[in-house]
Short mmCIF file of C-alpha atoms in Angstrom, two decimals:
data_model
loop_
_atom_site.label_atom_id
_atom_site.label_comp_id
_atom_site.label_asym_id
_atom_site.label_seq_id
_atom_site.Cartn_x
_atom_site.Cartn_y
_atom_site.Cartn_z
CA UNK X 1 -24.24 -28.89 -0.39
CA UNK X 2 -26.47 -28.82 -3.47
CA UNK X 3 -24.92 -28.19 -6.89
CA UNK X 4 -26.59 -24.79 -7.14
CA UNK X 5 -25.11 -23.54 -3.82
CA UNK X 6 -21.38 -24.49 -4.89
CA UNK X 7 -21.79 -23.13 -8.18
CA UNK X 8 -23.28 -19.73 -6.32
CA UNK X 9 -20.12 -19.65 -4.08
CA UNK X 10 -17.55 -20.13 -7.12
CA UNK X 11 -19.46 -17.33 -8.82
CA UNK X 12 -19.00 -15.29 -5.39
CA UNK X 13 -15.36 -16.15 -5.02
CA UNK X 14 -14.36 -15.13 -8.79
CA UNK X 15 -16.33 -12.06 -8.27
CA UNK X 16 -14.21 -11.19 -5.31
CA UNK X 17 -10.84 -11.85 -7.09
CA UNK X 18 -11.79 -9.76 -9.88
CA UNK X 19 -12.86 -7.04 -7.53
CA UNK X 20 -9.53 -7.17 -5.96
CA UNK X 21 -7.66 -7.52 -9.41
CA UNK X 22 -9.05 -4.21 -10.46
CA UNK X 23 -7.77 -2.25 -7.30
CA UNK X 24 -5.40 0.48 -8.35
CA UNK X 25 -1.59 -0.48 -7.35
CA UNK X 26 0.86 2.40 -6.71
CA UNK X 27 4.33 1.78 -6.59
CA UNK X 28 6.88 3.11 -4.27
CA UNK X 29 10.66 2.54 -4.03
CA UNK X 30 12.69 2.87 -0.66
CA UNK X 31 16.42 2.87 -1.14
CA UNK X 32 18.81 3.62 1.97
CA UNK X 33 17.01 6.78 3.08
CA UNK X 34 15.34 7.90 -0.41
CA UNK X 35 11.44 7.29 -1.02
CA UNK X 36 10.65 7.44 -4.79
CA UNK X 37 8.23 9.21 -5.37
CA UNK X 38 8.44 12.02 -2.96
CA UNK X 39 4.82 12.48 -3.81
CA UNK X 40 2.77 9.75 -3.56
CA UNK X 41 -0.72 10.08 -5.46
CA UNK X 42 -3.66 7.93 -4.63
CA UNK X 43 -7.31 7.62 -5.14
CA UNK X 44 -9.33 9.34 -2.13
CA UNK X 45 -12.23 7.04 -1.29
CA UNK X 46 -11.37 4.09 -3.10
CA UNK X 47 -9.36 0.66 -2.31
CA UNK X 48 -5.87 0.88 -3.70
CA UNK X 49 -2.88 -1.23 -2.91
CA UNK X 50 0.76 0.35 -2.13
CA UNK X 51 3.22 -1.82 -3.33
CA UNK X 52 6.59 -0.90 -1.68
CA UNK X 53 9.80 -1.86 -2.85
CA UNK X 54 13.27 -1.83 -0.94
CA UNK X 55 15.89 -1.72 -3.55
CA UNK X 56 18.67 -0.73 -1.01
CA UNK X 57 21.27 -2.62 0.72
CA UNK X 58 19.82 -1.74 4.36
CA UNK X 59 16.34 -2.56 5.73
CA UNK X 60 13.46 0.00 5.68
CA UNK X 61 10.38 0.92 7.40
CA UNK X 62 7.44 2.70 5.44
CA UNK X 63 5.47 4.33 8.10
CA UNK X 64 2.79 7.06 8.36
CA UNK X 65 1.41 7.95 11.92
CA UNK X 66 -1.55 9.76 10.44
CA UNK X 67 -2.70 6.69 8.44
CA UNK X 68 -1.63 4.21 11.01
CA UNK X 69 0.24 2.22 8.71
CA UNK X 70 3.73 0.78 8.97
CA UNK X 71 5.49 -2.04 6.93
CA UNK X 72 9.12 -3.21 7.59
CA UNK X 73 11.08 -4.79 4.83
CA UNK X 74 14.74 -6.40 4.15
CA UNK X 75 17.09 -5.23 1.66
CA UNK X 76 15.80 -6.55 -1.64
CA UNK X 77 12.24 -7.38 -0.83
CA UNK X 78 8.85 -6.13 -1.90
CA UNK X 79 5.57 -6.07 0.21
CA UNK X 80 2.13 -4.40 -0.08
CA UNK X 81 -0.25 -2.57 2.02
CA UNK X 82 -4.17 -2.41 1.21
CA UNK X 83 -5.73 0.63 1.86
CA UNK X 84 -9.57 0.33 2.21
CA UNK X 85 -10.29 4.33 1.75
CA UNK X 86 -8.21 7.28 2.82
CA UNK X 87 -9.91 10.68 2.89
CA UNK X 88 -8.88 13.44 0.59
CA UNK X 89 -5.86 15.33 1.99
CA UNK X 90 -2.17 15.06 2.77
CA UNK X 91 -0.30 12.66 5.03
CA UNK X 92 3.15 12.41 6.13
CA UNK X 93 5.38 9.26 5.35
CA UNK X 94 8.73 8.43 6.59
CA UNK X 95 11.34 5.77 6.60
CA UNK X 96 11.61 4.95 10.38
CA UNK X 97 15.21 3.37 9.73
CA UNK X 98 16.11 6.29 7.76
CA UNK X 99 14.77 9.78 9.45
CA UNK X 100 16.11 11.57 6.69
CA UNK X 101 13.71 9.93 4.04
CA UNK X 102 10.47 11.49 3.71
CA UNK X 103 7.35 11.63 1.40
CA UNK X 104 3.85 12.47 1.16
CA UNK X 105 0.33 10.86 0.36
CA UNK X 106 -1.80 12.99 -1.46
CA UNK X 107 -5.11 11.31 -1.67
CA UNK X 108 -7.35 13.22 -4.13
#
């Protein structure tokens, strides 16, 4: 590979990292049957990252049937889900391990 090709690949890679870092990060806390915030506002028609932290003593599972996303987390752990885009609207979210824990994602 030529030196110019390697330089071009490096620049393209750095550009991809910069775009990923520019993505909005929305934080959600799950704690033994509670989801905070109860209304999770996200940008519609744009990439974003949902960072989910389980601050409780038991496992949780963040789930949205409408958005076809789920993420199980052990107590004390944090993970993320990257959404490419979400159409404007309101989507139900729940904790599959604690059925009383409900929230809404509002994309606008």
